[in-house]
Coordinates of C-alpha atoms in Angstrom, one line a residue:
Chain A
M403 CA -44.5 -3.6 34.6
D404 CA -42.4 -0.8 33.2
I405 CA -42.8 -0.3 29.5
D406 CA -39.7 0.2 27.4
K407 CA -39.0 3.9 26.9
E408 CA -38.4 3.5 23.1
L409 CA -41.8 2.0 22.8
I410 CA -43.4 4.9 24.7
G411 CA -41.4 7.3 22.5
A412 CA -42.7 5.8 19.3
S413 CA -46.4 5.9 20.5
T414 CA -46.5 9.3 22.2
G415 CA -48.2 10.9 19.3
V416 CA -51.0 8.3 19.2
L417 CA -51.5 8.6 22.9
V418 CA -51.7 12.3 22.9
L419 CA -54.1 12.3 19.9
S420 CA -56.2 9.7 21.7
V421 CA -56.6 11.9 24.8
L422 CA -57.4 14.9 22.7
A423 CA -59.9 13.0 20.6
K424 CA -62.0 12.6 23.8
E425 CA -61.7 16.2 24.9
A426 CA -59.7 19.3 24.2
S427 CA -57.1 19.7 27.0
Y428 CA -54.0 21.7 28.0
G429 CA -50.6 20.1 28.7
Y430 CA -50.9 19.3 32.4
Q431 CA -54.4 17.9 31.9
I432 CA -53.2 15.7 29.1
I433 CA -50.5 14.3 31.3
K434 CA -52.9 13.7 34.1
R435 CA -55.5 11.9 31.9
M436 CA -52.7 9.8 30.4
N437 CA -51.4 8.9 33.8
D438 CA -54.9 8.0 35.0
E439 CA -55.4 5.8 32.0
A440 CA -52.0 4.2 32.2
E441 CA -52.5 3.2 35.9
G442 CA -48.8 3.2 36.6
L443 CA -47.9 1.3 33.5
F444 CA -45.5 4.0 32.5
T445 CA -44.3 7.4 33.5
W446 CA -42.7 10.0 31.3
Q447 CA -40.8 13.2 31.6
E448 CA -43.6 15.7 31.6
G449 CA -41.7 18.4 29.8
S450 CA -41.2 16.2 26.8
L451 CA -44.9 16.4 26.1
Y452 CA -44.7 19.9 24.8
P453 CA -42.3 19.3 21.9
V454 CA -44.6 16.5 20.9
L455 CA -47.7 18.8 21.0
H456 CA -45.9 21.5 19.0
K457 CA -44.8 18.9 16.4
L458 CA -48.4 17.6 16.1
E459 CA -49.5 21.2 15.7
Q460 CA -47.0 21.8 12.9
E461 CA -48.2 18.7 11.2
G462 CA -51.8 20.1 11.4
L463 CA -53.0 17.2 13.5
V464 CA -53.9 19.5 16.4
R465 CA -54.5 23.2 16.8
S466 CA -54.1 25.3 19.9
Q467 CA -55.8 28.2 21.5
W468 CA -55.2 30.2 24.7
Q469 CA -58.3 30.2 27.0
Q470 CA -59.4 30.3 30.6
A471 CA -59.1 26.9 32.4
E472 CA -61.6 25.8 35.0
T473 CA -59.0 26.9 37.6
G474 CA -59.4 30.5 36.3
R475 CA -55.8 30.5 34.9
R476 CA -55.0 31.0 31.2
R477 CA -53.9 27.8 29.5
R478 CA -53.1 26.8 26.0
Y479 CA -55.7 24.2 25.0
Y480 CA -55.1 21.7 22.2
Y481 CA -57.9 20.6 19.9
I482 CA -57.6 17.6 17.6
T483 CA -58.3 18.5 13.9
A484 CA -60.1 16.4 11.3
K485 CA -56.7 15.5 9.9
G486 CA -55.6 14.5 13.4
R487 CA -58.6 12.2 13.7
N488 CA -57.8 10.5 10.4
A489 CA -54.2 10.2 11.5
L490 CA -55.3 8.7 14.8
T491 CA -57.5 6.1 13.1
A492 CA -54.7 5.2 10.7
R493 CA -52.1 5.0 13.4
A494 CA -54.3 3.0 15.7
E495 CA -54.9 0.6 12.8
Q496 CA -51.2 0.3 12.2
W497 CA -50.6 -0.4 15.9
G498 CA -53.4 -3.0 15.9
E499 CA -52.0 -4.8 12.9
F500 CA -48.5 -4.6 14.5
H501 CA -49.9 -5.9 17.8
Q502 CA -51.6 -8.8 16.0
L503 CA -48.3 -9.6 14.2
I504 CA -46.4 -9.7 17.5
L505 CA -49.1 -11.9 19.0
R506 CA -49.0 -14.4 16.1
L507 CA -45.2 -14.5 16.2
T508 CA -44.9 -14.9 19.9
E509 CA -47.6 -17.6 20.0
A510 CA -45.8 -19.4 17.1
S511 CA -42.5 -19.3 19.0
H512 CA -44.1 -20.7 22.1
G513 CA -45.6 -23.5 20.1
Chain B
M1068 CA -55.9 25.3 49.2
A1069 CA -53.2 27.7 48.1
E1070 CA -54.7 29.8 45.3
F1071 CA -51.6 32.0 44.7
L1072 CA -48.0 31.1 44.8
Q1073 CA -45.4 33.2 46.6
P1074 CA -43.6 35.7 44.3
E1075 CA -40.3 33.9 45.0
T1076 CA -41.7 30.6 43.9
E1077 CA -43.2 32.2 40.8
E1078 CA -39.8 33.6 40.0
R1079 CA -38.1 30.3 40.5
I1080 CA -40.6 28.6 38.1
R1081 CA -40.0 31.4 35.5
A1082 CA -36.2 31.0 35.9
L1083 CA -36.6 27.3 35.2
C1084 CA -38.7 28.0 32.1
R1085 CA -36.2 30.6 30.9
K1086 CA -33.6 27.8 30.8
I1087 CA -35.6 26.2 28.0
S1088 CA -34.8 28.7 25.4
V1089 CA -35.8 28.0 21.8
S1090 CA -35.8 31.2 19.8
F1091 CA -36.4 34.9 20.5
D1092 CA -39.8 34.9 18.7
L1093 CA -41.1 31.7 20.2
D1094 CA -39.8 31.9 23.7
P1095 CA -42.5 34.0 25.5
E1096 CA -45.3 31.7 24.4
I1097 CA -43.5 28.5 25.0
Q1098 CA -42.3 29.7 28.4
E1099 CA -45.8 30.8 29.3
E1100 CA -47.1 27.4 28.5
L1101 CA -44.4 25.6 30.4
Y1102 CA -45.0 28.0 33.3
G1103 CA -48.6 27.0 33.3
H1104 CA -47.7 23.3 33.5
L1105 CA -45.3 23.8 36.4
E1106 CA -47.7 26.0 38.2
D1107 CA -50.5 23.4 37.9
K1108 CA -48.2 20.7 39.1
L1109 CA -47.1 22.7 42.1
H1110 CA -50.7 23.5 43.1
A1111 CA -51.6 19.8 42.6
Y1112 CA -48.8 18.8 45.1
L1113 CA -49.9 21.5 47.5
N1114 CA -53.5 20.4 47.4
G1115 CA -52.7 16.7 47.7
E1116 CA -54.2 16.0 44.3
E1117 CA -50.9 14.7 43.1
V1118 CA -49.7 11.7 45.1
L1119 CA -46.1 11.6 46.1
T1120 CA -44.3 8.5 44.8
E1121 CA -41.2 7.1 46.4
E1122 CA -39.1 8.7 43.7
D1123 CA -40.7 12.1 44.3
A1124 CA -40.1 11.7 48.0
F1125 CA -36.4 10.9 47.4
I1126 CA -36.0 14.0 45.2
L1127 CA -37.5 16.1 48.0
V1128 CA -35.2 14.5 50.6
Q1129 CA -32.2 15.0 48.4
E1130 CA -33.1 18.7 47.7
H1131 CA -33.6 19.4 51.4
F1132 CA -30.4 17.6 52.4
G1133 CA -28.3 20.0 50.4
N1134 CA -25.6 20.0 47.7
P1135 CA -23.3 17.0 48.4
A1136 CA -20.2 19.0 47.1
I1137 CA -20.8 21.7 49.6
L1138 CA -21.5 19.2 52.4
K1139 CA -18.3 17.4 51.6
A1140 CA -16.4 20.7 51.8
L1141 CA -18.1 21.6 55.1
F1142 CA -17.0 18.2 56.5
Q1143 CA -13.5 18.7 55.2
N1144 CA -13.4 22.1 56.9
V1145 CA -14.3 20.5 60.3
H1146 CA -12.3 17.2 60.1
V1147 CA -8.6 17.2 59.5
Y1148 CA -8.3 14.6 56.8
G1149 CA -5.2 12.6 56.0
Y1150 CA -4.7 13.9 52.5
H1151 CA -4.8 17.5 53.3
V1152 CA -2.2 19.4 51.3
G1153 CA -1.4 23.0 52.3
F1154 CA -1.7 25.9 49.9
A1155 CA 2.1 26.5 49.7
R1156 CA 2.8 22.8 48.8
R1157 CA 0.0 22.9 46.2
L1158 CA 1.4 26.1 44.7
L1159 CA 4.9 24.6 44.5
A1160 CA 3.4 21.4 42.9
A1161 CA 1.5 23.5 40.4
L1162 CA 4.7 25.5 39.6
T1163 CA 6.7 22.3 39.1
A1164 CA 4.0 20.8 36.9
S1165 CA 3.9 24.0 34.8
C1166 CA 7.6 24.1 34.5
G1167 CA 7.8 20.4 33.5
V1168 CA 5.2 20.9 30.8
L1169 CA 6.9 24.0 29.6
I1170 CA 10.2 22.1 29.2
L1171 CA 8.5 19.5 27.1
Q1172 CA 6.9 22.2 25.0
S1173 CA 10.2 24.0 24.5
V1174 CA 12.0 20.8 23.5
L1175 CA 9.3 19.9 21.0
F1176 CA 9.1 23.3 19.5
C1177 CA 12.9 23.6 19.2
L1178 CA 13.0 20.2 17.3
M1179 CA 10.1 21.2 15.2
T1180 CA 11.6 24.5 14.1
I1181 CA 14.8 22.8 13.2
G1182 CA 12.9 20.3 11.1
M1183 CA 10.9 23.0 9.5
I1184 CA 14.1 24.9 8.6
Q1185 CA 15.3 21.7 6.9
W1186 CA 12.1 21.5 5.0
A1187 CA 12.2 25.1 4.0
D1188 CA 15.7 24.7 2.8
I1189 CA 14.7 21.9 0.4
F1190 CA 11.3 23.0 -0.7
G1191 CA 11.5 26.7 -0.2
I1192 CA 9.7 29.1 2.2
S1193 CA 6.1 29.8 1.7
D1194 CA 3.3 31.6 3.5
T1195 CA 1.8 28.2 4.1
L1196 CA 4.9 27.1 6.0
R1197 CA 4.8 30.3 8.1
V1198 CA 1.1 29.8 8.9
F1199 CA 1.8 26.1 9.7
I1200 CA 4.5 27.0 12.2
A1201 CA 2.4 29.7 13.8
V1202 CA -0.6 27.4 14.1
V1203 CA 1.5 24.5 15.5
M1204 CA 3.2 26.8 17.9
A1205 CA -0.1 28.2 19.2
S1206 CA -1.7 24.8 19.4
M1207 CA 1.2 23.5 21.4
Q1208 CA 0.6 26.3 23.9
V1209 CA -2.9 25.2 24.5
G1210 CA -1.9 21.5 24.4
S1211 CA 0.7 22.0 27.1
I1212 CA -1.9 23.6 29.4
I1213 CA -4.3 20.7 28.8
L1214 CA -1.4 18.4 29.7
M1215 CA -0.7 20.4 32.9
G1216 CA -4.4 20.2 33.8
W1217 CA -4.3 16.5 33.3
V1218 CA -1.2 16.1 35.5
L1219 CA -2.9 18.1 38.3
Y1220 CA -6.1 16.1 37.9
R1221 CA -4.2 12.8 38.3
W1222 CA -2.3 14.2 41.3
Q1223 CA -5.6 15.2 42.9
R1224 CA -7.1 11.8 42.3
R1225 CA -4.1 10.1 43.8
I1226 CA -4.2 12.4 46.9
E1227 CA -7.8 11.5 47.4
Q1228 CA -6.9 7.9 47.2
G1229 CA -4.6 8.4 50.1
V1230 CA -1.3 8.4 48.2
R1231 CA 1.4 10.7 49.8
L1232 CA 2.9 12.1 46.7
W1233 CA 6.4 13.5 46.6
F1234 CA 5.4 17.2 47.1
I1235 CA 3.6 16.1 50.3
R1236 CA 6.6 14.1 51.7
W1237 CA 9.6 16.2 50.7
P1238 CA 10.7 19.2 52.7
F1239 CA 10.2 22.7 51.3
P1240 CA 13.9 23.4 50.5
V1241 CA 14.0 20.3 48.3
L1242 CA 10.8 21.3 46.5
I1243 CA 12.1 24.8 45.9
G1244 CA 15.5 23.4 44.7
I1245 CA 13.7 21.2 42.2
L1246 CA 11.7 24.1 41.0
L1247 CA 14.7 26.3 40.5
L1248 CA 16.5 23.6 38.7
L1249 CA 13.5 23.0 36.4
G1250 CA 13.3 26.8 35.8
F1251 CA 17.0 26.9 34.9
V1252 CA 16.6 23.9 32.5
Q1253 CA 13.6 25.5 30.9
R1254 CA 15.4 28.8 30.3
A1255 CA 18.5 26.9 29.1
I1256 CA 16.7 25.0 26.4
P1257 CA 17.9 26.6 23.2
F1258 CA 15.2 28.5 21.3
A1259 CA 15.7 27.7 17.7
H1260 CA 15.6 31.2 16.2
T1261 CA 15.0 31.4 12.5
G1262 CA 16.0 34.9 11.9
S1263 CA 14.5 36.3 8.8
L1264 CA 14.3 32.8 7.3
L1265 CA 10.7 32.1 8.4
N1266 CA 9.9 35.5 9.7
I1267 CA 8.5 34.5 13.1
P1268 CA 6.5 36.0 14.8
T1269 CA 3.8 35.9 12.2
Y1270 CA 2.5 39.4 12.7
T1271 CA 5.4 40.7 10.6
S1272 CA 4.6 38.2 7.8
G1273 CA 1.2 39.5 7.0
T1274 CA -0.7 36.3 7.8
V1275 CA -3.3 38.0 9.9
L1276 CA -5.5 34.9 10.5
A1277 CA -2.5 33.0 11.8
Y1278 CA -1.7 35.9 14.1
L1279 CA -5.2 36.0 15.4
Y1280 CA -5.3 32.3 15.9
F1281 CA -2.0 32.7 17.8
V1282 CA -3.4 35.4 20.0
V1283 CA -6.6 33.5 20.7
C1284 CA -4.6 30.3 21.6
V1285 CA -2.2 32.2 23.9
E1286 CA -5.1 33.9 25.7
T1287 CA -7.1 30.6 25.9
S1288 CA -4.0 28.9 27.4
L1289 CA -3.6 31.7 29.9
V1290 CA -7.2 31.4 31.0
L1291 CA -7.2 27.6 31.0
G1292 CA -4.0 27.5 32.9
C1293 CA -5.3 29.9 35.5
L1294 CA -8.5 27.9 35.9
C1295 CA -6.4 24.7 36.4
W1296 CA -4.3 26.4 39.1
M1297 CA -7.4 27.8 40.8
W1298 CA -9.1 24.4 40.7
W1299 CA -5.9 22.8 42.1
C1300 CA -5.2 25.3 44.9
D1301 CA -8.7 26.1 45.9
R1302 CA -9.2 23.2 48.3
P1303 CA -10.7 23.0 51.7
P1304 CA -10.1 24.3 54.2
R1305 CA -10.1 27.3 51.9
T1306 CA -9.7 30.9 53.0
A1307 CA -11.1 34.1 51.3
R1308 CA -7.7 34.9 50.0
T1309 CA -6.8 31.5 48.4
L1310 CA -8.1 32.4 45.0
T1311 CA -6.5 35.9 45.0
Y1312 CA -3.1 34.4 46.0
T1313 CA -3.4 31.7 43.3
L1314 CA -4.4 34.3 40.7
I1315 CA -1.5 36.5 41.6
A1316 CA 1.0 33.6 41.6
W1317 CA -0.2 32.4 38.2
L1318 CA 0.0 35.9 36.6
G1319 CA 3.4 36.5 38.2
V1320 CA 4.7 33.2 36.7
Q1321 CA 3.3 34.2 33.3
L1322 CA 5.0 37.6 33.4
L1323 CA 8.2 36.1 34.5
G1324 CA 8.0 33.5 31.7
F1325 CA 7.6 36.2 29.2
L1326 CA 10.0 38.7 30.5
V1327 CA 13.0 36.8 31.9
P1328 CA 15.4 36.1 29.0
P1329 CA 16.9 32.6 28.5
V1330 CA 19.9 31.9 30.7
Q1331 CA 22.2 31.0 27.9
L1332 CA 22.8 31.8 24.4
S1333 CA 20.2 30.3 22.2
V1334 CA 20.7 28.3 19.1
R1335 CA 20.7 30.5 16.0
I1336 CA 19.9 29.0 12.7
T1337 CA 21.6 31.1 10.1
E1338 CA 20.8 31.4 6.5
L1339 CA 24.2 30.0 5.5
G1340 CA 23.8 26.3 5.0
I1341 CA 26.2 23.5 4.7
P1342 CA 25.9 21.8 1.3
F1343 CA 25.5 18.0 1.3
M1344 CA 26.6 16.2 -1.9
D1345 CA 25.2 18.9 -4.1
L1346 CA 21.7 17.5 -3.3
F1347 CA 20.5 19.9 -0.6
T1348 CA 21.9 22.1 2.0
Y1349 CA 21.8 21.4 5.7
V1350 CA 20.9 24.4 7.8
N1351 CA 23.7 25.8 9.8
I1352 CA 22.9 25.8 13.5
A1353 CA 25.3 28.1 15.4
Q1354 CA 25.3 29.9 18.7
G1355 CA 23.7 33.3 18.5
P1356 CA 25.3 36.3 20.1
L1357 CA 22.3 37.1 22.2
A1358 CA 19.2 35.5 23.6
D1359 CA 16.9 35.1 20.6
N1360 CA 13.7 34.1 22.3
Y1361 CA 11.2 35.8 20.0
L1362 CA 9.5 37.7 22.8
T1363 CA 12.7 38.8 24.6
W1364 CA 13.9 40.0 21.1
Y1365 CA 11.5 42.8 21.5
L1366 CA 12.9 43.7 24.9
R1367 CA 16.5 44.1 23.5
W1368 CA 17.8 47.6 23.4
E1369 CA 18.7 47.6 19.7
V1370 CA 15.1 47.0 18.8
P1371 CA 13.2 50.2 18.2
S1372 CA 11.5 51.2 21.4
V1373 CA 8.0 51.3 19.9
F1374 CA 8.2 47.5 19.5
R1375 CA 9.4 47.1 23.1
I1376 CA 6.6 49.2 24.5
Y1377 CA 4.1 47.4 22.3
A1378 CA 5.2 43.9 23.4
C1379 CA 5.3 44.8 27.1
A1380 CA 1.9 46.4 26.9
Q1381 CA 0.5 43.5 25.0
I1382 CA 1.8 41.0 27.5
L1383 CA 0.5 43.0 30.4
V1384 CA -2.9 43.5 28.9
M1385 CA -3.2 39.8 27.9
C1386 CA -2.2 38.6 31.4
A1387 CA -4.6 41.0 33.1
F1388 CA -7.5 40.1 30.9
A1389 CA -6.8 36.4 31.3
G1390 CA -6.7 36.8 35.0
Y1391 CA -10.0 38.7 35.1
L1392 CA -11.7 36.3 32.7
S1393 CA -10.5 33.2 34.7
R1394 CA -11.8 34.7 37.9
L1395 CA -15.1 35.4 36.3
L1396 CA -15.4 31.9 34.7
Y1397 CA -14.4 30.3 38.0
R1398 CA -17.3 32.1 39.7
L1399 CA -19.7 30.9 37.0
I1400 CA -18.8 27.2 37.5
P1401 CA -20.9 26.3 40.6
R1402 CA -18.9 23.2 41.3
F1403 CA -15.9 25.4 41.9
H1404 CA -17.2 28.5 43.7
A1405 CA -19.9 26.8 45.8
M1406 CA -17.4 25.6 48.4
P1407 CA -17.7 27.4 51.7
I1408 CA -15.0 29.7 53.0
K1409 CA -13.5 28.6 56.2
S1410 CA -14.5 30.9 59.0
P1411 CA -11.6 32.6 60.9
Q1412 CA -10.6 30.8 64.1

């Protein structure tokens, strides 16, 4: 099943924060982890991750640091901040409530 | 496992990153980050860590297969196709289209000037009116080129649909005759000269911005027109000289258009009006003693030579610059310049 692009666009921030909440990562690694978790549920234009990361950094939800990756190459690692963790919890709750609402409505419509 | 990439590959990745330009201060860091991503991805493909999807495979196939536009041109070089139109016929068609559009432009401008004179006679002459005329005149110049481009585009579409248009069917003498006739008609259209009434051209009226706009529009129309002609004439099987000949033909036509005076006396709008019921005065339109085309005015002997030299130099410089710029722009548009040159038989 392909997930609607608009839905992915609206949830990119939460997805990125979720990945970073587990472990600090750099761009390519974030994509890889997200794809592994998604198991083919969706694909996205990889380049569009970076504007999202930079926006999150501007909002103070993540911070970045250049450091050596395990491959030996220099990469820009992103770390989730305390503010980011709070935002992730809040957004996840919002998504949960919204999800419940949709379920209730669709169940009601199906009788 | 390939630890290091070839320098050519690295440069290609960097070039791709450079295309994503944000700002002078931010670019190096952003580009370094993007470079890192692309480098990782490339290594992952090379190491087999990244699995190729069907879509990925198609992209590879497409890339290896080559640019479809170039392939199309290569095929057209090899196979004689039904809709092939030779360079000479294309050139004649382009000339006819240009001439037709110029006639339309001249008629419109003549009518507009007469209307403006009426307006000026009733409401007076102001700088605004002068600027308005200059702006409309210049805009019409660009508009006519866009119209010409549209006509050529339509013709090309119809040729590709297999339609044998008139310039493909008719013999050369007929085409040349039509062209000469159109040229005569264009030159014979009276140019409504306003004398000192509106003070055209605008560079004598002190409205510098209007003059600049006029110059920019003229130069833009020259460049656009040249690009249209090159696009139209540069068709396979093309030769190395096709573009040069097209460029020379276009510039030659422009110079002729500027320098050849009208073939008949132009209409002259004098300041003496014909009163109408004491309400307002009709502008008196009479035959002028000489060709009053505003550009040829500068070429007349009674005009101080400094103006003549200035006008000629200005026209030559503008045409040469437009030709150079068009050639440069044409090179920059990959869709145009990517077509292969037919190798000599």
